[in-house]
Amino acid sequence: FHEDVKARGVLIVVEGLDRAGKTVQCQLLLEALQQRGHHVKYIKFPGNTTMKVCLGWVLKHACSDRNSLTGKIINGYLQGQAQQDDHSIHLLFSANRWEAAQRIRSDLSNGITIIVDRYSYSGAVYSAAKENPDLSLEWAWQPEVGLPRPDLLLFLSISAEETAKRGGYGEERYETNAMQSKVRHLFDRLLSMNHGHDIHLIDARFPVDQVAKDILNSTLGHLSERKPLETFAKLR
Ligand code: NYM
C-alpha cells in the first residue's frame, strides 16, 4: 500500500499600492477557494499593524504573529510615533517576514494554500522609494534572498493618481501622492527584474467583482502545483 505523495499548498502573493484593493481581494479569493474545497489561510505583512479596512475580517483570519516584536516596532514607525533609520526599519520589515517563513513552509507542506497580503516586493519598493542614496532597490532586495518564493504573484495594477482618487489615505507615513507614485514606478522596475516568476497583472481599476473574477481565473490554473517550493534569488 502506497500513500499518494501529498500535494503541497500554493503560495499566492497579492501586491500593489496602498488603496489598490488588496485586502478586500484577498478576502474574496480566500472565500472562493474555500468554497471550492481548498484548505486556505490568509496572512499579511507587516504583521501586527493597524488595519484600515476589513478590520473584523482581518482580525479573524490573519494568522501572522500579531504580537511579534518586529510587528510592534513597525506599527509605531508607520504611525509616526517613532523615528527609525531607513536601513534599520527596512531590515525589521524583512525580519517580520523571516519570523513567519518557517510557518509558511510547514503550512504549505501540510497542503495548506496561503494567500499573502504584501510580501518582499512591498518590502523592497517602499524602502527604495525613500531615495536614500545608500538604499538602492538592489540593497533593499538582498535580505529577501532565501525567503519562500511565491508560486503566483498577483499584482493589482493601478496608478497612484487613481488610488488617490479613491481617498481614504490614513495617517500612515507612506500614504502621500509623491511616495505612492515612486512606489508604483519601483514596482514596475522590480517586477521586470524578477525573471522566472509567475506574475499576473490584474487591472485594479475595475469594480471589485470584476477584479475578483480576474484574480480567481488567474489563480485556478495554479492550484495543482507539485513542483518544489523555490526561494528568492538575488536581483539580476
Ligand atoms: N510596507 C509593507 C513596507 O514599507 N515594507 C514592507 O515590507 C511591507 C510589507 O507598510 N504602506 C509598507 C507599505 C504600507 C505599510 O501596510 C502598511 P498595509 O498593507 O497598509 O497594512
PDB file of C-alpha atoms and ligand atoms in Angstrom:
ATOM      1  CA  PHE A   1       0.000   0.000   0.000  1.00  0.00           C
ATOM      2  CA  HIS A   2       1.490   3.294  -1.128  1.00  0.00           C
ATOM      3  CA  GLU A   3       0.099   6.513   0.187  1.00  0.00           C
ATOM      4  CA  ASP A   4      -0.086   9.191  -2.511  1.00  0.00           C
ATOM      5  CA  VAL A   5       2.508  11.901  -2.098  1.00  0.00           C
ATOM      6  CA  LYS A   6       0.509  14.761  -0.660  1.00  0.00           C
ATOM      7  CA  ALA A   7       0.321  17.815  -2.948  1.00  0.00           C
ATOM      8  CA  ARG A   8       1.694  20.869  -1.213  1.00  0.00           C
ATOM      9  CA  GLY A   9      -0.257  24.089  -0.819  1.00  0.00           C
ATOM     10  CA  VAL A  10       0.278  27.005  -3.171  1.00  0.00           C
ATOM     11  CA  LEU A  11       1.916  30.266  -2.133  1.00  0.00           C
ATOM     12  CA  ILE A  12      -0.043  33.175  -3.575  1.00  0.00           C
ATOM     13  CA  VAL A  13       1.054  36.783  -3.045  1.00  0.00           C
ATOM     14  CA  VAL A  14      -1.141  39.822  -3.668  1.00  0.00           C
ATOM     15  CA  GLU A  15       0.746  43.105  -4.130  1.00  0.00           C
ATOM     16  CA  GLY A  16       0.015  46.670  -5.114  1.00  0.00           C
ATOM     17  CA  LEU A  17      -0.130  50.286  -3.956  1.00  0.00           C
ATOM     18  CA  ASP A  18      -1.972  51.420  -0.851  1.00  0.00           C
ATOM     19  CA  ARG A  19      -5.709  51.596  -1.687  1.00  0.00           C
ATOM     20  CA  ALA A  20      -5.356  49.212  -4.648  1.00  0.00           C
ATOM     21  CA  GLY A  21      -7.864  46.855  -3.002  1.00  0.00           C
ATOM     22  CA  LYS A  22      -5.528  44.094  -1.854  1.00  0.00           C
ATOM     23  CA  THR A  23      -7.164  43.165   1.430  1.00  0.00           C
ATOM     24  CA  VAL A  24     -10.696  43.029   0.023  1.00  0.00           C
ATOM     25  CA  GLN A  25      -9.465  40.914  -2.870  1.00  0.00           C
ATOM     26  CA  CYS A  26      -7.570  38.571  -0.548  1.00  0.00           C
ATOM     27  CA  GLN A  27     -10.809  38.088   1.381  1.00  0.00           C
ATOM     28  CA  LEU A  28     -12.816  37.312  -1.772  1.00  0.00           C
ATOM     29  CA  LEU A  29     -10.163  34.925  -3.067  1.00  0.00           C
ATOM     30  CA  LEU A  30      -9.957  33.126   0.270  1.00  0.00           C
ATOM     31  CA  GLU A  31     -13.714  32.612   0.293  1.00  0.00           C
ATOM     32  CA  ALA A  32     -13.821  31.482  -3.344  1.00  0.00           C
ATOM     33  CA  LEU A  33     -11.080  28.913  -2.798  1.00  0.00           C
ATOM     34  CA  GLN A  34     -12.625  27.661   0.428  1.00  0.00           C
ATOM     35  CA  GLN A  35     -15.934  27.187  -1.360  1.00  0.00           C
ATOM     36  CA  ARG A  36     -14.084  25.006  -3.858  1.00  0.00           C
ATOM     37  CA  GLY A  37     -12.896  22.845  -1.008  1.00  0.00           C
ATOM     38  CA  HIS A  38      -9.332  24.097  -0.674  1.00  0.00           C
ATOM     39  CA  HIS A  39      -7.664  24.463   2.678  1.00  0.00           C
ATOM     40  CA  VAL A  40      -6.587  28.127   2.612  1.00  0.00           C
ATOM     41  CA  LYS A  41      -5.045  30.597   5.037  1.00  0.00           C
ATOM     42  CA  TYR A  42      -4.580  34.346   4.861  1.00  0.00           C
ATOM     43  CA  ILE A  43      -1.565  36.178   6.232  1.00  0.00           C
ATOM     44  CA  LYS A  44      -0.496  39.786   5.890  1.00  0.00           C
ATOM     45  CA  PHE A  45       2.762  41.649   6.119  1.00  0.00           C
ATOM     46  CA  PRO A  46       3.689  43.563   8.078  1.00  0.00           C
ATOM     47  CA  GLY A  47       2.038  41.621  10.880  1.00  0.00           C
ATOM     48  CA  ASN A  48       0.712  43.491  13.888  1.00  0.00           C
ATOM     49  CA  THR A  49      -0.114  46.763  12.130  1.00  0.00           C
ATOM     50  CA  THR A  50      -3.272  48.778  12.470  1.00  0.00           C
ATOM     51  CA  MET A  51      -5.780  47.582   9.903  1.00  0.00           C
ATOM     52  CA  LYS A  52      -7.638  50.224   7.979  1.00  0.00           C
ATOM     53  CA  VAL A  53     -10.039  48.087   6.005  1.00  0.00           C
ATOM     54  CA  CYS A  54     -11.997  44.933   6.719  1.00  0.00           C
ATOM     55  CA  LEU A  55     -10.877  45.189  10.318  1.00  0.00           C
ATOM     56  CA  GLY A  56     -13.054  42.435  11.713  1.00  0.00           C
ATOM     57  CA  TRP A  57     -12.328  40.114   8.855  1.00  0.00           C
ATOM     58  CA  VAL A  58      -8.575  40.589   9.011  1.00  0.00           C
ATOM     59  CA  LEU A  59      -8.502  40.062  12.763  1.00  0.00           C
ATOM     60  CA  LYS A  60     -10.417  36.834  12.362  1.00  0.00           C
ATOM     61  CA  HIS A  61      -8.291  35.444   9.558  1.00  0.00           C
ATOM     62  CA  ALA A  62      -4.819  36.944   9.850  1.00  0.00           C
ATOM     63  CA  CYS A  63      -2.533  34.327  11.234  1.00  0.00           C
ATOM     64  CA  SER A  64       0.731  36.248  11.133  1.00  0.00           C
ATOM     65  CA  ASP A  65       2.074  36.691  14.633  1.00  0.00           C
ATOM     66  CA  ARG A  66       0.356  39.838  15.766  1.00  0.00           C
ATOM     67  CA  ASN A  67       2.422  40.039  18.913  1.00  0.00           C
ATOM     68  CA  SER A  68       5.768  39.744  17.213  1.00  0.00           C
ATOM     69  CA  LEU A  69       8.411  42.150  18.425  1.00  0.00           C
ATOM     70  CA  THR A  70       9.133  43.480  14.940  1.00  0.00           C
ATOM     71  CA  GLY A  71       5.411  43.985  14.268  1.00  0.00           C
ATOM     72  CA  LYS A  72       5.089  46.317  17.246  1.00  0.00           C
ATOM     73  CA  ILE A  73       8.108  48.423  16.279  1.00  0.00           C
ATOM     74  CA  ILE A  74       6.957  48.624  12.653  1.00  0.00           C
ATOM     75  CA  ASN A  75       3.498  49.733  13.727  1.00  0.00           C
ATOM     76  CA  GLY A  76       4.888  52.600  15.836  1.00  0.00           C
ATOM     77  CA  TYR A  77       7.073  53.674  12.942  1.00  0.00           C
ATOM     78  CA  LEU A  78       4.285  53.614  10.357  1.00  0.00           C
ATOM     79  CA  GLN A  79       2.035  55.667  12.607  1.00  0.00           C
ATOM     80  CA  GLY A  80       4.784  58.268  13.026  1.00  0.00           C
ATOM     81  CA  GLN A  81       5.184  57.576  16.741  1.00  0.00           C
ATOM     82  CA  ALA A  82       8.837  56.589  16.400  1.00  0.00           C
ATOM     83  CA  GLN A  83      11.688  57.502  14.083  1.00  0.00           C
ATOM     84  CA  GLN A  84      13.955  54.866  12.623  1.00  0.00           C
ATOM     85  CA  ASP A  85      16.983  54.842  10.375  1.00  0.00           C
ATOM     86  CA  ASP A  86      15.862  53.862   6.838  1.00  0.00           C
ATOM     87  CA  HIS A  87      18.078  50.777   6.787  1.00  0.00           C
ATOM     88  CA  SER A  88      17.134  49.693  10.256  1.00  0.00           C
ATOM     89  CA  ILE A  89      13.371  49.816   9.654  1.00  0.00           C
ATOM     90  CA  HIS A  90      13.882  48.116   6.303  1.00  0.00           C
ATOM     91  CA  LEU A  91      15.604  45.175   7.972  1.00  0.00           C
ATOM     92  CA  LEU A  92      12.845  44.969  10.578  1.00  0.00           C
ATOM     93  CA  PHE A  93      10.213  44.655   7.841  1.00  0.00           C
ATOM     94  CA  SER A  94      12.313  41.852   6.372  1.00  0.00           C
ATOM     95  CA  ALA A  95      12.782  40.217   9.784  1.00  0.00           C
ATOM     96  CA  ASN A  96       8.995  40.310  10.167  1.00  0.00           C
ATOM     97  CA  ARG A  97       8.790  38.018   7.117  1.00  0.00           C
ATOM     98  CA  TRP A  98      11.645  35.771   8.264  1.00  0.00           C
ATOM     99  CA  GLU A  99       9.806  35.289  11.562  1.00  0.00           C
ATOM    100  CA  ALA A 100       6.938  33.761   9.574  1.00  0.00           C
ATOM    101  CA  ALA A 101       8.982  31.819   6.994  1.00  0.00           C
ATOM    102  CA  GLN A 102       9.163  28.514   8.833  1.00  0.00           C
ATOM    103  CA  ARG A 103       5.445  28.555   9.475  1.00  0.00           C
ATOM    104  CA  ILE A 104       4.735  29.280   5.820  1.00  0.00           C
ATOM    105  CA  ARG A 105       6.909  26.339   4.769  1.00  0.00           C
ATOM    106  CA  SER A 106       5.273  23.920   7.145  1.00  0.00           C
ATOM    107  CA  ASP A 107       1.733  25.031   6.257  1.00  0.00           C
ATOM    108  CA  LEU A 108       2.475  24.619   2.559  1.00  0.00           C
ATOM    109  CA  SER A 109       3.918  21.178   3.058  1.00  0.00           C
ATOM    110  CA  ASN A 110       0.791  20.246   5.006  1.00  0.00           C
ATOM    111  CA  GLY A 111      -1.281  21.033   1.941  1.00  0.00           C
ATOM    112  CA  ILE A 112      -2.466  24.478   3.020  1.00  0.00           C
ATOM    113  CA  THR A 113      -2.624  27.184   0.356  1.00  0.00           C
ATOM    114  CA  ILE A 114      -1.573  30.587   1.665  1.00  0.00           C
ATOM    115  CA  ILE A 115      -2.745  33.974   0.427  1.00  0.00           C
ATOM    116  CA  VAL A 116      -0.223  36.634   1.401  1.00  0.00           C
ATOM    117  CA  ASP A 117      -1.255  40.297   1.540  1.00  0.00           C
ATOM    118  CA  ARG A 118       2.019  42.175   0.693  1.00  0.00           C
ATOM    119  CA  TYR A 119       5.397  40.483   0.783  1.00  0.00           C
ATOM    120  CA  SER A 120       9.027  41.083  -0.182  1.00  0.00           C
ATOM    121  CA  TYR A 121       8.074  43.215  -3.191  1.00  0.00           C
ATOM    122  CA  SER A 122       6.464  45.847  -0.950  1.00  0.00           C
ATOM    123  CA  GLY A 123       9.456  45.473   1.322  1.00  0.00           C
ATOM    124  CA  ALA A 124      11.919  46.448  -1.388  1.00  0.00           C
ATOM    125  CA  VAL A 125       9.965  49.170  -3.178  1.00  0.00           C
ATOM    126  CA  TYR A 126       8.689  51.191  -0.202  1.00  0.00           C
ATOM    127  CA  SER A 127      12.199  51.448   1.234  1.00  0.00           C
ATOM    128  CA  ALA A 128      13.817  52.227  -2.120  1.00  0.00           C
ATOM    129  CA  ALA A 129      11.188  54.920  -2.756  1.00  0.00           C
ATOM    130  CA  LYS A 130      12.715  56.983   0.057  1.00  0.00           C
ATOM    131  CA  GLU A 131      15.550  57.750  -2.358  1.00  0.00           C
ATOM    132  CA  ASN A 132      18.181  57.394   0.310  1.00  0.00           C
ATOM    133  CA  PRO A 133      21.409  57.275  -1.750  1.00  0.00           C
ATOM    134  CA  ASP A 134      22.659  54.326   0.320  1.00  0.00           C
ATOM    135  CA  LEU A 135      19.466  52.313  -0.067  1.00  0.00           C
ATOM    136  CA  SER A 136      19.050  51.134  -3.632  1.00  0.00           C
ATOM    137  CA  LEU A 137      16.422  48.659  -4.827  1.00  0.00           C
ATOM    138  CA  GLU A 138      19.193  46.044  -5.075  1.00  0.00           C
ATOM    139  CA  TRP A 139      20.279  46.686  -1.490  1.00  0.00           C
ATOM    140  CA  ALA A 140      16.671  46.525  -0.350  1.00  0.00           C
ATOM    141  CA  TRP A 141      16.068  43.186  -2.065  1.00  0.00           C
ATOM    142  CA  GLN A 142      19.088  41.468  -0.552  1.00  0.00           C
ATOM    143  CA  PRO A 143      17.581  40.456   2.839  1.00  0.00           C
ATOM    144  CA  GLU A 144      14.689  38.773   0.987  1.00  0.00           C
ATOM    145  CA  VAL A 145      17.037  36.308  -0.712  1.00  0.00           C
ATOM    146  CA  GLY A 146      16.230  32.835   0.600  1.00  0.00           C
ATOM    147  CA  LEU A 147      12.611  33.503   1.601  1.00  0.00           C
ATOM    148  CA  PRO A 148       9.961  31.249   0.020  1.00  0.00           C
ATOM    149  CA  ARG A 149       9.225  32.454  -3.498  1.00  0.00           C
ATOM    150  CA  PRO A 150       5.530  32.628  -4.352  1.00  0.00           C
ATOM    151  CA  ASP A 151       4.135  30.269  -6.959  1.00  0.00           C
ATOM    152  CA  LEU A 152       1.945  33.087  -8.145  1.00  0.00           C
ATOM    153  CA  LEU A 153       2.214  36.855  -7.794  1.00  0.00           C
ATOM    154  CA  LEU A 154      -0.972  38.806  -8.405  1.00  0.00           C
ATOM    155  CA  PHE A 155      -0.105  42.461  -8.910  1.00  0.00           C
ATOM    156  CA  LEU A 156      -3.086  44.795  -8.592  1.00  0.00           C
ATOM    157  CA  SER A 157      -2.138  47.288 -11.241  1.00  0.00           C
ATOM    158  CA  ILE A 158      -3.398  50.854 -10.795  1.00  0.00           C
ATOM    159  CA  SER A 159      -1.744  54.269 -10.984  1.00  0.00           C
ATOM    160  CA  ALA A 160      -1.010  56.462  -7.982  1.00  0.00           C
ATOM    161  CA  GLU A 161      -3.346  59.125  -9.421  1.00  0.00           C
ATOM    162  CA  GLU A 162      -6.197  56.650  -9.469  1.00  0.00           C
ATOM    163  CA  THR A 163      -5.663  55.329  -5.969  1.00  0.00           C
ATOM    164  CA  ALA A 164      -5.507  58.923  -4.715  1.00  0.00           C
ATOM    165  CA  LYS A 165      -8.989  59.494  -6.167  1.00  0.00           C
ATOM    166  CA  ARG A 166     -10.280  56.621  -4.020  1.00  0.00           C
ATOM    167  CA  GLY A 167      -9.480  58.700  -0.944  1.00  0.00           C
ATOM    168  CA  GLY A 168      -9.095  57.158   2.445  1.00  0.00           C
ATOM    169  CA  TYR A 169      -5.376  57.659   2.907  1.00  0.00           C
ATOM    170  CA  GLY A 170      -4.867  57.445   6.640  1.00  0.00           C
ATOM    171  CA  GLU A 171      -2.224  58.796   8.947  1.00  0.00           C
ATOM    172  CA  GLU A 172       0.411  56.382   7.778  1.00  0.00           C
ATOM    173  CA  ARG A 173       3.709  57.950   6.765  1.00  0.00           C
ATOM    174  CA  TYR A 174       3.861  56.399   3.269  1.00  0.00           C
ATOM    175  CA  GLU A 175       0.380  57.470   2.242  1.00  0.00           C
ATOM    176  CA  THR A 176       1.250  60.534   0.178  1.00  0.00           C
ATOM    177  CA  ASN A 177       0.883  61.046  -3.558  1.00  0.00           C
ATOM    178  CA  ALA A 178       4.603  61.642  -4.037  1.00  0.00           C
ATOM    179  CA  MET A 179       5.548  58.442  -2.227  1.00  0.00           C
ATOM    180  CA  GLN A 180       2.897  56.324  -3.973  1.00  0.00           C
ATOM    181  CA  SER A 181       3.998  57.334  -7.461  1.00  0.00           C
ATOM    182  CA  LYS A 182       7.619  56.491  -6.671  1.00  0.00           C
ATOM    183  CA  VAL A 183       6.451  53.166  -5.244  1.00  0.00           C
ATOM    184  CA  ARG A 184       4.450  52.436  -8.394  1.00  0.00           C
ATOM    185  CA  HIS A 185       7.454  53.140 -10.599  1.00  0.00           C
ATOM    186  CA  LEU A 186       9.676  50.899  -8.479  1.00  0.00           C
ATOM    187  CA  PHE A 187       7.123  48.067  -8.506  1.00  0.00           C
ATOM    188  CA  ASP A 188       7.304  48.139 -12.321  1.00  0.00           C
ATOM    189  CA  ARG A 189      11.098  48.046 -12.195  1.00  0.00           C
ATOM    190  CA  LEU A 190      11.217  45.242  -9.661  1.00  0.00           C
ATOM    191  CA  LEU A 191       8.668  43.070 -11.436  1.00  0.00           C
ATOM    192  CA  SER A 192      10.554  43.411 -14.703  1.00  0.00           C
ATOM    193  CA  MET A 193      13.757  42.249 -12.984  1.00  0.00           C
ATOM    194  CA  ASN A 194      12.341  39.152 -11.318  1.00  0.00           C
ATOM    195  CA  HIS A 195      12.833  36.640 -14.070  1.00  0.00           C
ATOM    196  CA  GLY A 196      11.214  33.265 -13.665  1.00  0.00           C
ATOM    197  CA  HIS A 197       8.252  34.474 -11.659  1.00  0.00           C
ATOM    198  CA  ASP A 198       4.703  33.751 -12.497  1.00  0.00           C
ATOM    199  CA  ILE A 199       3.360  37.285 -12.379  1.00  0.00           C
ATOM    200  CA  HIS A 200      -0.199  38.164 -13.248  1.00  0.00           C
ATOM    201  CA  LEU A 201      -1.008  41.836 -13.743  1.00  0.00           C
ATOM    202  CA  ILE A 202      -4.570  42.422 -12.655  1.00  0.00           C
ATOM    203  CA  ASP A 203      -6.250  45.636 -13.762  1.00  0.00           C
ATOM    204  CA  ALA A 204      -7.345  47.015 -10.401  1.00  0.00           C
ATOM    205  CA  ARG A 205      -9.273  49.971 -11.838  1.00  0.00           C
ATOM    206  CA  PHE A 206     -12.294  47.780 -12.500  1.00  0.00           C
ATOM    207  CA  PRO A 207     -15.126  47.273  -9.989  1.00  0.00           C
ATOM    208  CA  VAL A 208     -14.431  44.889  -7.089  1.00  0.00           C
ATOM    209  CA  ASP A 209     -16.388  41.963  -8.593  1.00  0.00           C
ATOM    210  CA  GLN A 210     -14.622  42.172 -11.929  1.00  0.00           C
ATOM    211  CA  VAL A 211     -11.201  42.295 -10.265  1.00  0.00           C
ATOM    212  CA  ALA A 212     -12.168  39.326  -8.083  1.00  0.00           C
ATOM    213  CA  LYS A 213     -13.139  37.330 -11.188  1.00  0.00           C
ATOM    214  CA  ASP A 214      -9.829  38.121 -12.891  1.00  0.00           C
ATOM    215  CA  ILE A 215      -7.918  37.103  -9.781  1.00  0.00           C
ATOM    216  CA  LEU A 216      -9.815  33.842  -9.443  1.00  0.00           C
ATOM    217  CA  ASN A 217      -9.247  32.998 -13.117  1.00  0.00           C
ATOM    218  CA  SER A 218      -5.539  33.662 -12.740  1.00  0.00           C
ATOM    219  CA  THR A 219      -5.393  31.534  -9.616  1.00  0.00           C
ATOM    220  CA  LEU A 220      -7.382  28.469 -10.661  1.00  0.00           C
ATOM    221  CA  GLY A 221      -4.715  27.329 -13.115  1.00  0.00           C
ATOM    222  CA  HIS A 222      -2.157  27.213 -10.304  1.00  0.00           C
ATOM    223  CA  LEU A 223      -3.868  25.120  -7.686  1.00  0.00           C
ATOM    224  CA  SER A 224      -2.295  21.810  -8.558  1.00  0.00           C
ATOM    225  CA  GLU A 225       1.304  22.936  -8.120  1.00  0.00           C
ATOM    226  CA  ARG A 226       3.536  19.984  -7.382  1.00  0.00           C
ATOM    227  CA  LYS A 227       6.974  21.389  -8.093  1.00  0.00           C
ATOM    228  CA  PRO A 228       9.117  22.077  -5.034  1.00  0.00           C
ATOM    229  CA  LEU A 229       8.840  25.438  -3.342  1.00  0.00           C
ATOM    230  CA  GLU A 230      11.574  27.794  -4.549  1.00  0.00           C
ATOM    231  CA  THR A 231      13.311  30.649  -2.788  1.00  0.00           C
ATOM    232  CA  PHE A 232      14.072  34.219  -3.831  1.00  0.00           C
ATOM    233  CA  ALA A 233      17.372  34.776  -5.612  1.00  0.00           C
ATOM    234  CA  LYS A 234      19.487  37.910  -5.962  1.00  0.00           C
ATOM    235  CA  LEU A 235      18.215  40.502  -8.405  1.00  0.00           C
ATOM    236  CA  ARG A 236      19.744  40.154 -11.829  1.00  0.00           C
TER     237      ARG A 236
HETATM  238  N1  NYM B   1       5.430  48.254   3.886  1.00  0.00           N
HETATM  239  C1  NYM B   1       4.932  46.990   3.890  1.00  0.00           C
HETATM  240  C2  NYM B   1       6.804  48.488   3.865  1.00  0.00           C
HETATM  241  O1  NYM B   1       7.242  49.621   3.864  1.00  0.00           O
HETATM  242  N2  NYM B   1       7.657  47.411   3.877  1.00  0.00           N
HETATM  243  C3  NYM B   1       7.200  46.130   3.891  1.00  0.00           C
HETATM  244  O2  NYM B   1       7.996  45.190   3.905  1.00  0.00           O
HETATM  245  C4  NYM B   1       5.780  45.901   3.901  1.00  0.00           C
HETATM  246  C5  NYM B   1       5.246  44.515   3.923  1.00  0.00           C
HETATM  247  O3  NYM B   1       3.780  49.216   5.173  1.00  0.00           O
HETATM  248  N3  NYM B   1       2.089  51.442   3.230  1.00  0.00           N
HETATM  249  C6  NYM B   1       4.510  49.384   3.980  1.00  0.00           C
HETATM  250  C7  NYM B   1       3.505  49.501   2.905  1.00  0.00           C
HETATM  251  C8  NYM B   1       2.272  50.056   3.578  1.00  0.00           C
HETATM  252  C9  NYM B   1       2.542  49.884   5.057  1.00  0.00           C
HETATM  253  O4  NYM B   1       0.970  48.076   5.068  1.00  0.00           O
HETATM  254  C10 NYM B   1       1.465  49.120   5.804  1.00  0.00           C
HETATM  255  P1  NYM B   1      -0.618  47.826   4.992  1.00  0.00           P
HETATM  256  O5  NYM B   1      -0.759  46.728   3.978  1.00  0.00           O
HETATM  257  O6  NYM B   1      -1.208  49.136   4.531  1.00  0.00           O
HETATM  258  O7  NYM B   1      -1.033  47.414   6.375  1.00  0.00           O
END
